[in-house]
């Protein structure tokens, strides 16, 4: 928790005033039993009605001032707690945005969501309760004991026995339940994970008629969560009855001792009532303290989980096989290759073997590079290294001579436009989604990008044009429409490097051909990487990289690869079997002539 307290530094005034006003309230509350004792011993015993009215008004004044102090303390505590949680949540979100894909994959999306929502809410409640009650309750407990000593030492010795017993119960249960609350939050992570999985995959579940199996699986996770919550709840529930038993036992002892003292004339009836009232105050405050301890225990467990996310850092990778030899500054154009993969390898965190091995090639400015290969061959992994979504584990990737690891994210990604495999749009309008590529983009720039992406009919066909509404994830658009708008979003920023990661898979062949033609005509020498399963999409590329099980099976033009690369030839002929027959006939005729 201490690691997160820096987010409370802007609320120092509120953090001081809230407990101070609570202490003021506690001070006035401690005076009430003394006033009651005077009413009994002087007013009622002496039948002095005027004195009773006078003390009654004094009690009302104490109640009014106490209420005002309590409300003021509540205001400052709430302001500090809400401000603290706002800054903490923003800092956590900013930190997550800075993490590379390796660390995000390792932590897990559902865990991140739980820690940004449920965990921070629990921490906020803990801060609020601490500011309001953490000083007030101990002050009331020890203050009541001290006030009891001023009335009668013998009776007050009962407090000396009762309070340590109560402290043992309260803090013993707290130490027992703290690790259990961490397990509860971990089970909540799992429930959130399966919920997210089922909601995003609901169409697949229904298509395979797996509703009953998924319901049973979900029930298992929720029952595990319920069991863990019930178990820790039972332990926490023991606190109240045990504290009541101890306090009420002390009250019985007080009444017995007080009766003997009154009978011997050492105490007045009012003083006995005052001592019993102090014991009642202790009872109420310890019940509050017990509930506070439960809240604090939850908050501390959640604070550790939130702090754990802040401890995740992007690794500083050592130089390996040429890595780190870049200067961090771009070389003069033409003096070095525009983009260079220098014997690059990639191993995902926790993976047993390399995903990419010995990627070694160069790309000149303005070239169109096709990337093709079988499923799982590493196509997406390869292009994800260009914007440094994942750090290389062997070799180096250089842009104009500068190692990508020595460049800031802004310095690198401002030059790159990425269209990911899964077309993602955000809730808003077409305009707001296109402005992700360039916040100050003009309508002319937007329409130019829309035309290149072959998306004009998508925009003009919707009411409002650029201001047409887009639902979350673009669910009110077809797959092809989403893909074209994501391509337009990347093109709006006029990137130097454009990465199309299988982003035209939902387009028909005619639209795909128009898109490639429009990209070819782009001015400014955009270097384009096209990842595709379709040989037709990349056959006209200046350079085609063929991947097979994480290794380069070939690199060259379409004709060169068709002649020299078995993997590419197999992919191409599997999609164009007629071409295989023609090639076989041509080879047969050539053999006859040679014979």
XYZ file of C-alpha atoms in Angstrom:
595
model
C 0.000 0.000 0.000
C 2.876 2.351 0.830
C 4.078 2.196 -2.776
C 0.775 3.728 -3.904
C 0.603 6.527 -1.335
C 2.441 8.923 -3.657
C -0.850 9.327 -5.546
C -2.320 10.857 -2.367
C 0.276 13.654 -2.158
C -1.969 16.165 -3.977
C -4.573 15.675 -1.240
C -2.411 16.334 1.803
C -4.804 18.984 3.156
C -7.821 16.654 2.882
C -5.814 13.765 4.352
C -4.998 15.867 7.426
C -8.349 17.632 7.880
C -10.482 14.478 7.611
C -8.948 12.681 10.641
C -8.661 15.980 12.566
C -12.392 16.623 12.305
C -13.000 12.981 13.274
C -10.823 13.513 16.355
C -12.866 16.615 17.175
C -16.031 14.543 16.924
C -14.457 11.879 19.171
C -13.521 14.520 21.761
C -17.108 15.774 22.001
C -18.402 12.192 22.156
C -16.136 11.440 25.131
C -17.698 14.345 27.049
C -21.240 12.946 26.758
C -20.972 10.322 29.596
C -19.635 13.019 31.975
C -22.615 15.262 31.180
C -24.941 12.296 31.740
C -23.284 11.571 35.087
C -23.867 15.183 36.201
C -27.504 15.046 35.103
C -28.046 11.914 37.261
C -25.982 12.956 40.314
C -26.959 16.636 40.469
C -30.066 17.135 38.370
C -32.143 14.009 39.034
C -30.825 13.317 42.532
C -31.305 16.935 43.573
C -34.524 17.305 41.527
C -33.025 20.398 39.864
C -35.114 20.708 36.668
C -33.264 23.835 35.550
C -29.948 22.040 35.737
C -31.393 19.096 33.794
C -32.560 21.469 31.016
C -29.204 23.205 31.025
C -27.283 19.913 30.681
C -29.811 18.678 28.108
C -29.091 21.715 25.937
C -25.386 21.014 26.440
C -25.937 17.463 25.104
C -27.761 18.865 22.051
C -24.883 21.289 21.426
C -22.345 18.450 21.668
C -24.455 16.378 19.226
C -24.731 19.276 16.734
C -21.010 20.073 16.819
C -20.191 16.358 16.554
C -22.502 15.968 13.552
C -20.971 18.974 11.812
C -17.468 17.633 12.474
C -18.475 14.193 11.186
C -19.975 15.551 7.941
C -16.912 17.741 7.328
C -14.585 14.809 7.911
C -16.695 12.671 5.570
C -16.420 15.295 2.832
C -12.637 15.603 3.045
C -12.133 11.821 3.291
C -14.333 11.176 0.232
C -12.581 13.899 -1.762
C -9.133 12.502 -0.940
C -10.125 8.871 -1.618
C -11.824 9.592 -4.954
C -8.974 11.846 -6.100
C -6.424 9.222 -5.058
C -8.221 6.433 -6.972
C -8.587 8.649 -10.058
C -4.856 9.396 -10.179
C -3.973 5.781 -9.414
C -6.246 4.426 -12.144
C -4.856 6.919 -14.675
C -1.266 6.082 -13.710
C -2.005 2.347 -14.008
C -3.626 2.833 -17.413
C -0.657 4.918 -18.620
C 1.768 2.263 -17.364
C -0.105 -0.530 -19.158
C -0.045 1.510 -22.374
C 3.749 1.666 -22.148
C 4.177 -2.110 -21.774
C 5.214 -4.120 -24.797
C 3.093 -6.983 -26.049
C 5.281 -9.536 -24.248
C 4.429 -8.143 -20.819
C 0.765 -7.614 -21.661
C 0.526 -11.233 -22.809
C 2.274 -12.398 -19.648
C 0.003 -10.430 -17.285
C -3.244 -11.212 -19.110
C -5.996 -8.854 -20.233
C -8.577 -10.021 -17.687
C -6.161 -9.515 -14.780
C -5.416 -5.977 -15.979
C -9.145 -5.195 -16.171
C -9.801 -6.562 -12.655
C -6.943 -4.555 -11.181
C -8.041 -1.330 -12.870
C -11.658 -1.712 -11.710
C -12.465 -3.958 -8.739
C -9.042 -3.770 -7.061
C -8.750 0.020 -7.265
C -12.337 0.384 -5.984
C -11.391 -1.712 -2.952
C -8.275 0.414 -2.373
C -10.403 3.578 -2.636
C -12.795 2.235 0.040
C -9.821 1.401 2.230
C -8.364 4.920 1.979
C -11.769 6.457 2.706
C -12.326 4.299 5.797
C -8.797 4.848 7.117
C -9.111 8.634 6.911
C -12.472 8.524 8.653
C -12.062 5.858 11.330
C -8.487 4.671 11.732
C -7.627 7.444 14.221
C -11.127 7.987 15.617
C -11.740 4.428 16.804
C -8.436 4.023 18.717
C -8.853 7.505 20.231
C -12.362 6.622 21.450
C -11.165 3.257 22.831
C -8.143 4.594 24.704
C -9.830 7.894 25.512
C -12.766 6.075 27.089
C -10.334 3.945 29.116
C -8.476 7.051 30.328
C -11.743 8.802 31.208
C -12.799 5.698 33.131
C -9.547 5.900 35.142
C -10.369 9.508 36.074
C -13.665 8.279 37.507
C -12.540 5.083 39.286
C -9.250 3.185 39.014
C -10.620 -0.154 40.235
C -13.423 -0.214 37.663
C -11.098 0.965 34.929
C -8.792 -2.040 35.438
C -11.487 -4.093 33.689
C -10.756 -2.008 30.559
C -7.062 -2.907 30.827
C -7.957 -6.602 30.554
C -10.716 -6.287 27.922
C -8.918 -4.056 25.390
C -5.827 -6.299 24.847
C -8.150 -9.320 24.430
C -10.092 -7.408 21.798
C -6.878 -6.349 20.030
C -5.709 -9.988 19.838
C -9.035 -11.060 18.287
C -9.187 -8.205 15.771
C -5.593 -8.351 14.549
C -5.467 -12.154 14.649
C -8.444 -12.386 12.309
C -6.946 -9.674 10.093
C -3.693 -11.609 9.641
C -5.672 -14.770 8.902
C -7.976 -13.241 6.309
C -5.520 -11.070 4.344
C -4.069 -13.901 2.184
C -7.578 -15.321 1.756
C -8.819 -12.056 0.237
C -5.984 -12.272 -2.323
C -7.351 -15.689 -3.329
C -10.836 -14.193 -3.651
C -9.530 -11.555 -6.078
C -7.632 -14.225 -8.046
C -10.871 -16.215 -8.398
C -12.580 -13.011 -9.545
C -9.893 -12.737 -12.268
C -10.831 -16.212 -13.502
C -14.562 -15.434 -13.537
C -13.903 -12.238 -15.475
C -11.679 -14.160 -17.902
C -14.274 -16.808 -18.734
C -16.993 -14.143 -18.941
C -14.969 -12.152 -21.454
C -14.146 -15.303 -23.413
C -17.786 -16.389 -23.596
C -19.145 -12.977 -24.538
C -16.607 -12.430 -27.310
C -17.017 -15.988 -28.590
C -20.793 -16.309 -28.191
C -21.324 -16.908 -31.929
C -18.833 -19.784 -31.973
C -20.383 -21.307 -28.842
C -23.843 -21.264 -30.420
C -22.571 -22.476 -33.772
C -21.162 -25.613 -32.114
C -24.088 -25.902 -29.672
C -21.776 -25.750 -26.658
C -24.024 -23.618 -24.449
C -24.501 -26.308 -21.786
C -20.779 -27.103 -21.527
C -19.880 -23.414 -21.209
C -22.620 -22.871 -18.622
C -21.212 -25.766 -16.598
C -17.674 -24.381 -16.891
C -18.851 -20.906 -15.876
C -20.767 -22.400 -12.941
C -17.586 -24.113 -11.760
C -15.633 -20.844 -11.716
C -18.428 -18.897 -9.999
C -18.864 -21.630 -7.389
C -15.120 -21.504 -6.668
C -15.413 -17.727 -6.222
C -18.507 -18.104 -4.026
C -16.786 -20.781 -1.919
C -13.703 -18.629 -1.334
C -15.850 -15.586 -0.479
C -18.036 -17.629 1.873
C -15.012 -19.137 3.616
C -13.306 -15.801 4.265
C -16.690 -14.244 5.118
C -17.256 -16.861 7.831
C -13.877 -16.082 9.379
C -14.543 -12.325 9.255
C -18.031 -12.872 10.692
C -16.490 -14.406 13.830
C -15.076 -10.984 14.731
C -18.331 -9.288 15.730
C -19.750 -11.987 18.067
C -16.376 -12.536 19.768
C -15.925 -8.795 20.384
C -19.519 -8.574 21.658
C -18.884 -11.444 24.097
C -15.718 -9.811 25.443
C -17.239 -6.330 25.737
C -20.516 -7.500 27.253
C -18.578 -9.703 29.689
C -16.621 -6.593 30.674
C -19.909 -4.672 31.045
C -21.254 -7.343 33.406
C -18.054 -7.106 35.453
C -18.393 -3.308 35.496
C -21.980 -3.414 36.728
C -21.067 -5.875 39.474
C -18.002 -3.873 40.542
C -19.902 -0.587 40.265
C -22.744 -1.906 42.416
C -20.287 -2.828 45.164
C -18.617 0.593 44.878
C -21.968 2.429 45.072
C -23.028 0.293 48.010
C -19.821 1.201 49.860
C -20.231 4.874 48.937
C -17.073 5.136 46.858
C -18.944 5.800 43.599
C -22.132 7.617 42.703
C -24.830 6.142 40.485
C -24.012 8.692 37.784
C -20.360 7.698 37.758
C -21.282 4.013 37.345
C -23.529 4.945 34.394
C -20.663 7.014 32.926
C -18.223 4.074 33.187
C -20.779 1.728 31.567
C -21.344 4.320 28.806
C -17.627 4.412 28.160
C -17.648 0.626 27.859
C -20.574 0.900 25.419
C -18.625 3.453 23.390
C -15.714 1.029 23.271
C -18.059 -1.718 22.101
C -19.456 0.414 19.266
C -16.021 1.608 18.202
C -14.526 -1.867 18.239
C -17.371 -3.133 16.055
C -16.578 -0.266 13.677
C -12.876 -1.066 13.967
C -13.557 -4.719 13.209
C -15.414 -3.787 10.014
C -12.664 -1.298 9.225
C -10.048 -4.027 9.600
C -11.973 -6.229 7.133
C -12.084 -3.355 4.617
C -8.409 -2.529 5.169
C -7.479 -6.198 4.742
C -9.254 -6.289 1.380
C -7.687 -2.964 0.406
C -4.159 -4.106 1.303
C -4.571 -7.333 -0.667
C -5.841 -5.385 -3.684
C -3.130 -2.726 -3.297
C -0.459 -5.432 -3.543
C -2.048 -6.674 -6.772
C -2.168 -3.147 -8.245
C 1.426 -2.462 -7.191
C 2.390 -5.743 -8.864
C 1.340 -4.309 -12.242
C 3.565 -1.255 -11.700
C 6.472 -3.623 -11.061
C 6.140 -5.088 -14.556
C 8.750 -3.373 -16.692
C 9.814 -3.711 -20.298
C 13.031 -5.684 -20.253
C 16.313 -4.050 -21.137
C 17.672 -6.629 -23.557
C 21.441 -7.112 -23.789
C 23.332 -6.815 -27.049
C 23.302 -10.098 -28.947
C 24.487 -10.900 -32.403
C 24.822 -7.325 -33.590
C 22.030 -5.867 -31.473
C 22.513 -2.418 -30.128
C 25.002 -1.377 -32.768
C 22.667 1.338 -34.005
C 23.368 4.885 -32.970
C 19.828 5.929 -32.124
C 20.077 8.478 -34.956
C 18.963 7.967 -38.523
C 21.659 7.791 -41.185
C 21.712 9.919 -44.301
C 19.258 8.598 -46.890
C 20.906 6.188 -49.313
C 23.972 5.513 -47.195
C 22.402 2.455 -45.505
C 19.378 0.249 -46.285
C 16.056 1.834 -45.364
C 15.034 -1.202 -43.260
C 17.354 -4.033 -42.282
C 16.723 -7.326 -40.497
C 20.149 -8.432 -39.298
C 19.981 -12.156 -38.390
C 16.889 -11.551 -36.273
C 15.390 -14.151 -33.943
C 12.260 -13.954 -31.792
C 11.314 -16.145 -28.848
C 8.053 -15.372 -27.072
C 8.112 -15.263 -23.266
C 7.533 -18.753 -21.903
C 7.906 -20.388 -25.329
C 10.132 -23.418 -25.593
C 11.577 -22.642 -29.028
C 12.189 -19.708 -31.341
C 9.202 -18.435 -33.301
C 11.461 -16.695 -35.845
C 14.991 -17.778 -36.654
C 17.742 -15.964 -38.583
C 15.634 -13.406 -40.473
C 18.219 -11.671 -42.632
C 17.159 -9.273 -45.417
C 17.013 -5.591 -46.367
C 14.201 -3.433 -47.764
C 14.679 -0.259 -49.788
C 12.491 2.813 -49.421
C 9.318 2.633 -51.517
C 9.414 -1.126 -52.056
C 6.364 -3.348 -51.700
C 7.221 -6.461 -49.711
C 4.926 -9.473 -49.654
C 5.035 -11.951 -46.761
C 3.513 -15.367 -47.311
C 3.637 -18.756 -45.650
C 1.553 -21.470 -44.083
C -0.529 -21.040 -40.936
C 1.769 -20.538 -37.933
C 4.839 -19.859 -40.036
C 5.511 -16.514 -38.271
C 4.167 -13.942 -40.738
C 2.494 -11.712 -38.145
C 5.400 -12.157 -35.732
C 7.761 -10.872 -38.429
C 5.877 -7.640 -39.172
C 5.204 -7.046 -35.438
C 8.962 -6.554 -35.009
C 8.941 -3.475 -37.269
C 6.938 -1.232 -34.869
C 8.686 -2.986 -31.915
C 5.495 -4.532 -30.573
C 7.752 -7.379 -29.449
C 11.469 -6.971 -28.752
C 13.854 -9.106 -30.818
C 15.726 -11.735 -28.828
C 18.507 -12.240 -31.382
C 20.075 -9.868 -33.898
C 18.734 -6.403 -34.623
C 16.150 -4.581 -36.717
C 17.399 -1.222 -38.024
C 15.550 1.674 -39.593
C 17.918 3.893 -41.600
C 20.807 2.475 -39.570
C 19.230 3.074 -36.152
C 18.513 0.047 -33.948
C 14.791 0.084 -33.162
C 15.505 -0.622 -29.474
C 17.276 2.722 -29.236
C 14.278 4.655 -30.574
C 11.321 5.875 -28.549
C 7.873 4.544 -29.337
C 6.770 7.947 -30.653
C 9.917 8.390 -32.747
C 9.363 5.005 -34.382
C 5.597 4.575 -34.654
C 4.909 8.071 -35.951
C 6.495 6.810 -39.192
C 4.503 3.574 -39.350
C 0.887 2.782 -40.220
C -0.346 -0.627 -39.025
C -3.501 -2.447 -40.070
C -3.727 -5.470 -37.739
C -5.026 -8.911 -38.583
C -8.238 -8.288 -36.654
C -9.971 -5.115 -37.826
C -10.681 -3.044 -34.696
C -12.819 0.107 -34.703
C -13.779 2.149 -31.664
C -17.152 3.457 -30.545
C -17.725 6.920 -32.023
C -17.975 8.082 -35.627
C -16.134 7.288 -38.849
C -14.419 10.674 -38.489
C -13.224 10.010 -34.925
C -11.877 6.600 -35.952
C -9.962 8.045 -38.913
C -8.512 10.745 -36.659
C -6.731 8.038 -34.669
C -4.309 8.035 -37.592
C -3.938 11.821 -37.533
C -5.830 13.931 -34.933
C -5.709 17.119 -37.043
C -6.547 15.435 -40.365
C -8.617 17.556 -42.764
C -11.674 16.222 -44.575
C -9.691 16.274 -47.805
C -7.015 14.016 -46.270
C -9.682 11.695 -44.893
C -11.478 11.353 -48.232
C -8.174 10.725 -49.994
C -7.402 7.864 -47.585
C -10.976 6.568 -47.945
C -10.654 6.505 -51.739
C -7.325 4.636 -51.639
C -8.843 2.108 -49.208
C -11.832 1.626 -51.561
C -14.160 2.682 -48.729
C -16.036 5.613 -50.331
C -19.179 3.555 -50.829
C -19.034 2.502 -47.155
C -18.944 6.118 -45.954
C -21.368 7.594 -48.473
C -23.778 4.708 -47.971
C -24.328 5.581 -44.297
C -26.438 8.385 -42.915
C -24.169 11.204 -41.789
C -21.181 10.312 -43.972
C -18.016 10.900 -41.959
C -20.149 11.562 -38.890
C -22.005 8.230 -39.130
C -22.048 6.319 -35.845
C -19.739 3.364 -35.242
C -20.692 0.959 -32.443
C -18.167 -0.751 -30.187
C -15.768 -2.886 -32.256
C -17.611 -1.712 -35.387
C -20.316 -4.347 -34.949
C -22.703 -2.342 -37.189
C -20.355 -2.905 -40.147
C -19.502 -5.986 -42.176
C -16.034 -7.558 -42.024
C -14.996 -6.055 -45.364
C -16.263 -2.596 -44.405
C -14.317 -2.718 -41.136
C -11.151 -3.768 -42.950
C -11.396 -0.945 -45.480
C -11.945 1.674 -42.761
C -8.970 0.387 -40.737
C -6.808 0.632 -43.873
C -8.056 4.206 -44.403
C -7.225 5.007 -40.762
C -3.617 3.891 -41.299
C -3.330 5.816 -44.589
C -4.590 9.116 -43.123
C -1.280 9.655 -41.328
C 0.695 9.253 -44.605
C 3.133 6.738 -43.077
C 6.581 5.982 -44.435
C 6.002 2.271 -43.681
C 2.571 0.701 -44.155
C 1.953 -2.776 -42.692
C -1.104 -4.642 -43.955
C -1.315 -7.793 -41.855
C -3.746 -9.993 -43.789
C -6.020 -6.953 -43.706
C -7.756 -7.624 -47.031
C -8.871 -11.187 -46.293
C -12.555 -10.169 -46.231
C -12.341 -8.261 -49.526
C -13.353 -9.752 -52.838
C -10.634 -10.203 -55.477
C -11.750 -7.164 -57.522
C -11.684 -4.788 -54.515
C -8.388 -6.298 -53.377
C -6.885 -5.631 -56.817
C -8.165 -2.022 -56.827
C -6.673 -1.491 -53.354
C -3.257 -2.785 -54.427
C -3.376 -0.645 -57.546
C -4.186 2.467 -55.525
C -1.368 1.731 -53.078
C 1.087 1.395 -55.982
C 0.188 4.889 -57.190
C 0.814 6.518 -53.806
C 3.327 9.336 -53.867
C 6.114 9.784 -51.343
C 7.765 6.372 -51.575
C 5.701 4.452 -48.991
C 7.314 1.140 -48.091
C 4.513 -1.418 -47.870
C 4.492 -4.808 -46.168
C 1.586 -7.014 -47.247
C 0.967 -10.167 -45.240
C -1.454 -12.473 -47.014
C -2.489 -16.054 -47.544
C -3.406 -15.189 -51.122
C -0.646 -15.508 -53.679
C -2.579 -13.126 -55.975
C -2.332 -10.355 -53.369
C 1.469 -10.387 -53.178
C 2.528 -11.740 -56.583
C 3.255 -8.247 -57.979
C 5.328 -7.189 -54.941
C 8.903 -6.012 -55.513
C 10.089 -8.614 -53.034
C 8.317 -11.627 -51.534
C 9.456 -13.265 -48.288
C 8.380 -16.893 -47.942
C 8.250 -18.260 -44.382
C 8.140 -21.875 -43.309
C 8.040 -22.817 -39.622
C 9.684 -19.557 -38.544
C 12.471 -19.620 -41.115
C 12.961 -17.946 -44.472
C 12.283 -20.526 -47.168
C 12.925 -18.004 -49.932
C 13.040 -14.333 -50.932
C 12.665 -12.776 -54.363
C 10.101 -11.845 -57.009
C 7.135 -14.008 -57.930
C 8.856 -15.482 -60.994
C 12.099 -16.157 -59.125
C 10.330 -17.916 -56.282
C 8.136 -19.905 -58.636
C 11.310 -21.172 -60.231
C 13.532 -21.674 -57.181
C 11.364 -22.018 -54.009
C 9.484 -25.280 -53.400
C 7.387 -23.839 -50.526
C 6.193 -20.867 -52.582
C 5.535 -23.070 -55.589
C 3.386 -25.408 -53.466
C 1.382 -22.485 -52.023
C 0.844 -20.886 -55.427
C -0.136 -24.058 -57.251
C -2.509 -25.083 -54.428
C -4.430 -21.874 -55.128
C -4.079 -22.044 -58.915
C -4.187 -25.728 -59.908
C -4.633 -24.811 -63.599
C -1.237 -23.096 -63.487
C 0.285 -26.334 -62.167
C -1.097 -28.235 -65.173
C 0.222 -25.632 -67.594
C 3.651 -25.750 -65.934
C 3.665 -29.547 -66.066
C 2.737 -29.540 -69.787
C 5.391 -26.942 -70.528
C 7.987 -29.018 -68.678
C 6.901 -32.139 -70.598
C 7.203 -30.450 -73.990
C 10.589 -29.103 -73.063
C 11.717 -32.605 -72.138
C 10.519 -34.011 -75.507
C 12.391 -31.292 -77.437
C 15.519 -31.886 -75.433
C 15.248 -35.578 -76.146
